[in-house]
Amino acid sequence: MENMKLRRSRLPAMLLTILFWELSFQVSIAAAASASPQVAAMFVFGDSLSDNGNNNYLNSLAKANYDPYGIDFPQGSASGRFSNGNTIIDYLGDFLGLPLLPAYANPDATGSGLLQGVNYASASAGILEETGRNLGERISFRQQVENFASNLEQLKNEMKAEQLAEYLKKSLTVVIMGSNDYINNYLLTSFYATSYIYPPTTYTDLLIQQYTKRILALYSLGLRKFLIAGIGPLGCIPNQLANNFAPPGKCASLANDLAVMFNTQLRSIVNQLNTNYTDAIFVYGNTYGAVSDIITNSRNYGFTVTDSGCCGIGRNQGEITCLPFSAPCVNRDQHVFWDAFHPTQAANRILAEKAYNGPPSDCYPMNVKQMAEL
Ligand SMILES: *[C@@H]1O[C@H](CO)[C@@H](O)[C@H](O)[C@H]1NC(C)=O
């Protein structure tokens, strides 16, 4: 009886406490969203890991603007994100206090609509012009840089020259490129001759040379803060596990070896850039290490499935990627991979956190938060 009375009398107080807690939680979220962003803007160059709708406007097989893509995203599949929800870029922008960026191809991305940044990423695109042509139209890294240059002309109408220079210095540039130069080029031997022409080291040299050229073009246009992400363990994505009949617990070694080769050279370029261009900062994002950590220590992150897609068909649910109206898994937050190629938003969130706040083993020589503060 005593107990019952106690419970009954405490209930309203508890409800009030919960209500108050929820209210203050909502207030703090609103405050975080309206607090001034930590960077002036964010400009994103990349592939389907970052694309937020550019390929919707292209004649391409690499599209994600159909169900069940975006099943956990407020705008649903219409946005064209290659995930069940947010991309790494969405989360990174959120941590930085930015709103969702417009896709370059979106009609809203003009005039003052460009001020907080633009996403130029295009699914199936790569460092090389030809990369991804097996899937149709795409916007190569070179063209993405040109698109930024044309937006810059518009930004000159929005502010004075000195203001623009300051704005660009305080903006963050994110580049996540290179996966398709392997997955949709070098390793796709039925479609591309590159692996017959170039040994792996020569091909990697070619990629890194082109990559460096594009980064320097962005630097010449005035950008000064760069997050340059390496490529992930490509041999561990469901598509490569399925294609290579990888035994349980193993990844496809060739794809992983190529990724390591690319990353080693990219990291060395980032070091050189920091030495040669002291008025800019170049941060190397260790995507390979971060994804490997998530797969190896999956339980610590709440994942139970690391070797097959949540949506897809065949071996590792990765032989055929997520088709229109196919039924995805229910436990999406327990899957590292959403489809044959792309992480779930649960994994994207962890990757973005590591880039934003991680130790030097994730983000070198500093993380994005530290770079934003400089
Ligand atoms: C940095 O400068 C060195 C010495 O001039 C040069 O050899 C190297 O190619 C430069 N690297 C980059 C990425 O600019």
Short mmCIF file of C-alpha atoms in Angstrom, two decimals, residues 129-374:
data_model
loop_
_atom_site.label_atom_id
_atom_site.label_comp_id
_atom_site.label_asym_id
_atom_site.label_seq_id
_atom_site.Cartn_x
_atom_site.Cartn_y
_atom_site.Cartn_z
CA GLU A 129 36.94 11.08 -67.00
CA GLU A 130 35.98 7.62 -68.27
CA THR A 131 35.30 6.13 -64.83
CA GLY A 132 31.66 5.09 -64.40
CA ARG A 133 30.74 5.34 -68.09
CA ASN A 134 29.40 1.76 -67.83
CA LEU A 135 26.51 3.30 -65.84
CA GLY A 136 25.80 6.28 -68.09
CA GLU A 137 26.13 10.00 -67.48
CA ARG A 138 28.01 11.26 -64.43
CA ILE A 139 29.90 14.39 -63.40
CA SER A 140 33.64 13.67 -63.24
CA PHE A 141 35.91 15.29 -60.63
CA ARG A 142 37.22 17.66 -63.34
CA GLN A 143 33.66 18.75 -64.23
CA GLN A 144 32.72 19.08 -60.54
CA VAL A 145 35.60 21.54 -60.09
CA GLU A 146 34.37 23.47 -63.14
CA ASN A 147 30.88 23.56 -61.66
CA PHE A 148 32.31 25.04 -58.48
CA ALA A 149 34.15 27.65 -60.56
CA SER A 150 30.89 28.64 -62.24
CA ASN A 151 29.15 28.94 -58.84
CA LEU A 152 32.03 31.12 -57.71
CA GLU A 153 31.20 33.57 -60.51
CA GLN A 154 27.70 33.84 -59.03
CA LEU A 155 29.07 34.30 -55.51
CA LYS A 156 30.98 37.34 -56.78
CA ASN A 157 27.58 39.00 -57.14
CA GLU A 158 26.71 38.15 -53.53
CA MET A 159 29.73 39.79 -51.88
CA LYS A 160 32.77 42.01 -52.40
CA ALA A 161 36.11 40.53 -53.48
CA GLU A 162 37.81 40.75 -50.03
CA GLN A 163 34.71 39.33 -48.38
CA LEU A 164 34.67 36.46 -50.84
CA ALA A 165 38.33 35.64 -50.17
CA GLU A 166 37.62 35.53 -46.40
CA TYR A 167 34.50 33.45 -46.97
CA LEU A 168 36.42 30.89 -49.04
CA LYS A 169 39.17 30.73 -46.40
CA LYS A 170 36.57 29.93 -43.76
CA SER A 171 34.80 27.34 -45.90
CA LEU A 172 35.35 23.61 -45.68
CA THR A 173 36.07 21.58 -48.82
CA VAL A 174 35.37 17.86 -48.65
CA VAL A 175 36.65 15.44 -51.27
CA ILE A 176 35.66 11.77 -51.19
CA MET A 177 36.83 10.35 -54.51
CA GLY A 178 38.54 7.34 -56.00
CA SER A 179 36.38 4.30 -55.15
CA ASN A 180 34.83 4.25 -58.61
CA ASP A 181 38.20 4.46 -60.32
CA TYR A 182 38.60 0.91 -58.98
CA ILE A 183 35.05 -0.46 -58.66
CA ASN A 184 33.73 1.07 -61.87
CA ASN A 185 36.95 1.03 -63.84
CA TYR A 186 40.13 -0.90 -62.96
CA LEU A 187 38.38 -3.88 -61.35
CA LEU A 188 35.61 -4.02 -63.95
CA THR A 189 37.70 -5.86 -66.50
CA SER A 190 34.78 -6.76 -68.76
CA PHE A 191 34.24 -3.08 -69.47
CA TYR A 192 37.57 -1.30 -69.03
CA ALA A 193 41.03 -2.00 -70.44
CA THR A 194 42.91 -0.08 -67.72
CA SER A 195 44.02 -3.22 -65.85
CA TYR A 196 45.48 -4.66 -69.08
CA ILE A 197 47.29 -1.42 -69.90
CA TYR A 198 48.57 -0.34 -66.48
CA PRO A 199 50.10 -2.31 -63.63
CA PRO A 200 48.50 -1.29 -60.29
CA THR A 201 51.30 1.09 -59.30
CA THR A 202 51.21 2.96 -62.62
CA TYR A 203 47.42 3.24 -62.47
CA THR A 204 47.58 4.56 -58.91
CA ASP A 205 50.23 7.11 -59.94
CA LEU A 206 47.91 8.27 -62.71
CA LEU A 207 44.98 8.68 -60.31
CA ILE A 208 47.04 10.53 -57.72
CA GLN A 209 48.50 12.85 -60.32
CA GLN A 210 45.02 13.80 -61.61
CA TYR A 211 43.67 14.05 -58.06
CA THR A 212 46.45 16.45 -57.01
CA LYS A 213 45.79 18.61 -60.06
CA ARG A 214 42.11 19.01 -59.06
CA ILE A 215 42.94 19.81 -55.44
CA LEU A 216 45.37 22.48 -56.60
CA ALA A 217 42.72 23.90 -58.92
CA LEU A 218 40.39 24.26 -55.91
CA TYR A 219 43.21 25.89 -53.95
CA SER A 220 43.80 28.33 -56.84
CA LEU A 221 40.13 29.26 -56.71
CA GLY A 222 40.60 30.33 -53.08
CA LEU A 223 39.61 27.35 -50.93
CA ARG A 224 41.90 26.78 -47.92
CA LYS A 225 40.47 24.06 -45.65
CA PHE A 226 40.38 20.59 -47.11
CA LEU A 227 39.19 17.24 -45.82
CA ILE A 228 40.59 14.70 -48.24
CA ALA A 229 39.18 11.26 -47.54
CA GLY A 230 41.02 8.11 -48.50
CA ILE A 231 39.04 5.21 -49.91
CA GLY A 232 37.54 2.47 -47.76
CA PRO A 233 38.36 -1.25 -47.77
CA LEU A 234 36.70 -1.83 -51.16
CA GLY A 235 37.22 -5.59 -50.87
CA CYS A 236 34.82 -5.69 -47.90
CA ILE A 237 31.74 -4.22 -49.61
CA PRO A 238 28.99 -6.79 -50.36
CA ASN A 239 29.46 -6.36 -54.14
CA GLN A 240 33.13 -7.36 -53.96
CA LEU A 241 32.49 -10.15 -51.44
CA ALA A 242 29.89 -11.60 -53.82
CA ASN A 243 31.93 -11.15 -57.01
CA ASN A 244 35.00 -12.76 -55.48
CA PHE A 245 33.22 -15.56 -53.55
CA ALA A 246 34.97 -14.31 -50.40
CA PRO A 247 34.75 -16.91 -47.61
CA PRO A 248 32.92 -15.79 -44.44
CA GLY A 249 35.02 -13.36 -42.39
CA LYS A 250 37.34 -12.57 -45.31
CA CYS A 251 37.40 -9.62 -47.72
CA ALA A 252 38.52 -9.59 -51.36
CA SER A 253 42.26 -9.02 -51.15
CA LEU A 254 43.01 -7.41 -54.53
CA ALA A 255 40.47 -4.61 -54.04
CA ASN A 256 41.78 -3.99 -50.53
CA ASP A 257 45.42 -3.99 -51.67
CA LEU A 258 44.58 -1.43 -54.37
CA ALA A 259 42.80 0.77 -51.84
CA VAL A 260 45.81 0.63 -49.50
CA MET A 261 48.14 1.53 -52.37
CA PHE A 262 45.98 4.52 -53.34
CA ASN A 263 45.62 5.69 -49.73
CA THR A 264 49.35 5.47 -48.99
CA GLN A 265 50.10 7.76 -51.92
CA LEU A 266 47.19 10.09 -51.13
CA ARG A 267 48.38 10.53 -47.57
CA SER A 268 51.86 11.36 -48.79
CA ILE A 269 50.38 13.99 -51.13
CA VAL A 270 48.44 15.50 -48.22
CA ASN A 271 51.72 15.81 -46.30
CA GLN A 272 53.37 17.48 -49.29
CA LEU A 273 50.46 19.89 -49.71
CA ASN A 274 50.72 20.93 -46.05
CA THR A 275 54.43 21.58 -46.53
CA ASN A 276 54.08 23.41 -49.85
CA TYR A 277 50.97 25.51 -49.18
CA THR A 278 51.31 26.85 -45.65
CA ASP A 279 48.32 29.20 -45.91
CA ALA A 280 46.01 26.20 -46.25
CA ILE A 281 45.24 23.05 -44.25
CA PHE A 282 44.86 19.62 -45.79
CA VAL A 283 43.43 16.91 -43.57
CA TYR A 284 43.63 13.26 -44.51
CA GLY A 285 40.59 11.19 -43.53
CA ASN A 286 41.48 7.57 -42.81
CA THR A 287 38.32 6.02 -44.24
CA TYR A 288 40.03 2.65 -44.63
CA GLY A 289 40.97 2.49 -40.95
CA ALA A 290 37.59 3.77 -39.81
CA VAL A 291 35.53 1.29 -41.87
CA SER A 292 37.86 -1.59 -40.96
CA ASP A 293 37.43 -0.70 -37.29
CA ILE A 294 33.63 -0.70 -37.65
CA ILE A 295 33.71 -4.12 -39.35
CA THR A 296 36.23 -5.70 -36.95
CA ASN A 297 34.71 -4.26 -33.78
CA SER A 298 31.15 -4.25 -35.11
CA ARG A 299 29.53 -5.28 -31.79
CA ASN A 300 31.00 -2.24 -30.03
CA TYR A 301 29.14 -0.04 -32.49
CA GLY A 302 25.86 -1.97 -32.31
CA PHE A 303 26.20 -3.78 -35.64
CA THR A 304 25.38 -7.45 -36.07
CA VAL A 305 25.71 -7.79 -39.87
CA THR A 306 28.90 -6.63 -41.58
CA ASP A 307 29.15 -8.74 -44.74
CA SER A 308 25.85 -8.34 -46.53
CA GLY A 309 23.60 -5.56 -47.70
CA CYS A 310 20.33 -4.67 -46.01
CA CYS A 311 18.74 -4.32 -49.43
CA GLY A 312 19.96 -6.42 -52.37
CA ILE A 313 19.82 -9.85 -53.94
CA GLY A 314 22.10 -12.89 -54.16
CA ARG A 315 25.33 -13.77 -52.38
CA ASN A 316 25.97 -11.32 -49.51
CA GLN A 317 22.83 -9.54 -50.78
CA GLY A 318 25.38 -7.88 -53.00
CA GLU A 319 25.17 -9.53 -56.44
CA ILE A 320 22.30 -7.31 -57.51
CA THR A 321 21.97 -4.01 -55.73
CA CYS A 322 18.80 -2.62 -54.16
CA LEU A 323 16.07 -2.65 -56.84
CA PRO A 324 12.95 -0.46 -56.93
CA PHE A 325 10.36 -1.47 -54.35
CA SER A 326 12.43 -4.34 -52.95
CA ALA A 327 11.93 -4.96 -49.25
CA PRO A 328 14.94 -3.93 -47.16
CA CYS A 329 15.87 -5.54 -43.85
CA VAL A 330 14.09 -4.28 -40.75
CA ASN A 331 17.14 -3.99 -38.47
CA ARG A 332 18.83 -1.33 -40.59
CA ASP A 333 20.75 0.15 -37.66
CA GLN A 334 22.44 -3.24 -37.16
CA HIS A 335 23.76 -3.39 -40.73
CA VAL A 336 27.01 -1.71 -41.76
CA PHE A 337 25.98 -1.87 -45.44
CA TRP A 338 22.72 -0.67 -46.87
CA ASP A 339 23.14 -2.08 -50.39
CA ALA A 340 25.87 -3.76 -52.45
CA PHE A 341 28.07 -0.64 -52.35
CA HIS A 342 26.96 1.85 -49.72
CA PRO A 343 26.88 2.08 -45.91
CA THR A 344 23.71 2.52 -43.87
CA GLN A 345 23.10 5.86 -42.22
CA ALA A 346 24.09 4.22 -38.91
CA ALA A 347 27.57 3.57 -40.33
CA ASN A 348 27.66 6.99 -42.04
CA ARG A 349 27.05 8.67 -38.71
CA ILE A 350 30.01 6.92 -37.09
CA LEU A 351 32.26 7.79 -40.05
CA ALA A 352 31.22 11.44 -39.89
CA GLU A 353 31.85 11.50 -36.13
CA LYS A 354 35.33 10.10 -36.64
CA ALA A 355 36.06 12.77 -39.27
CA TYR A 356 34.64 15.56 -37.11
CA ASN A 357 35.96 14.59 -33.72
CA GLY A 358 38.27 11.61 -34.12
CA PRO A 359 41.88 11.10 -33.00
CA PRO A 360 44.82 11.50 -35.46
CA SER A 361 44.51 7.83 -36.39
CA ASP A 362 41.14 8.72 -37.97
CA CYS A 363 41.90 12.22 -39.16
CA TYR A 364 45.40 13.54 -39.69
CA PRO A 365 47.07 15.92 -38.75
CA MET A 366 43.89 17.20 -37.05
CA ASN A 367 40.16 16.54 -37.18
CA VAL A 368 37.52 18.66 -38.91
CA LYS A 369 36.41 20.33 -35.68
CA GLN A 370 39.96 21.51 -34.99
CA MET A 371 40.41 22.62 -38.59
CA ALA A 372 37.14 24.58 -38.43
CA GLU A 373 38.36 26.40 -35.30
CA LEU A 374 41.54 27.67 -36.98
#
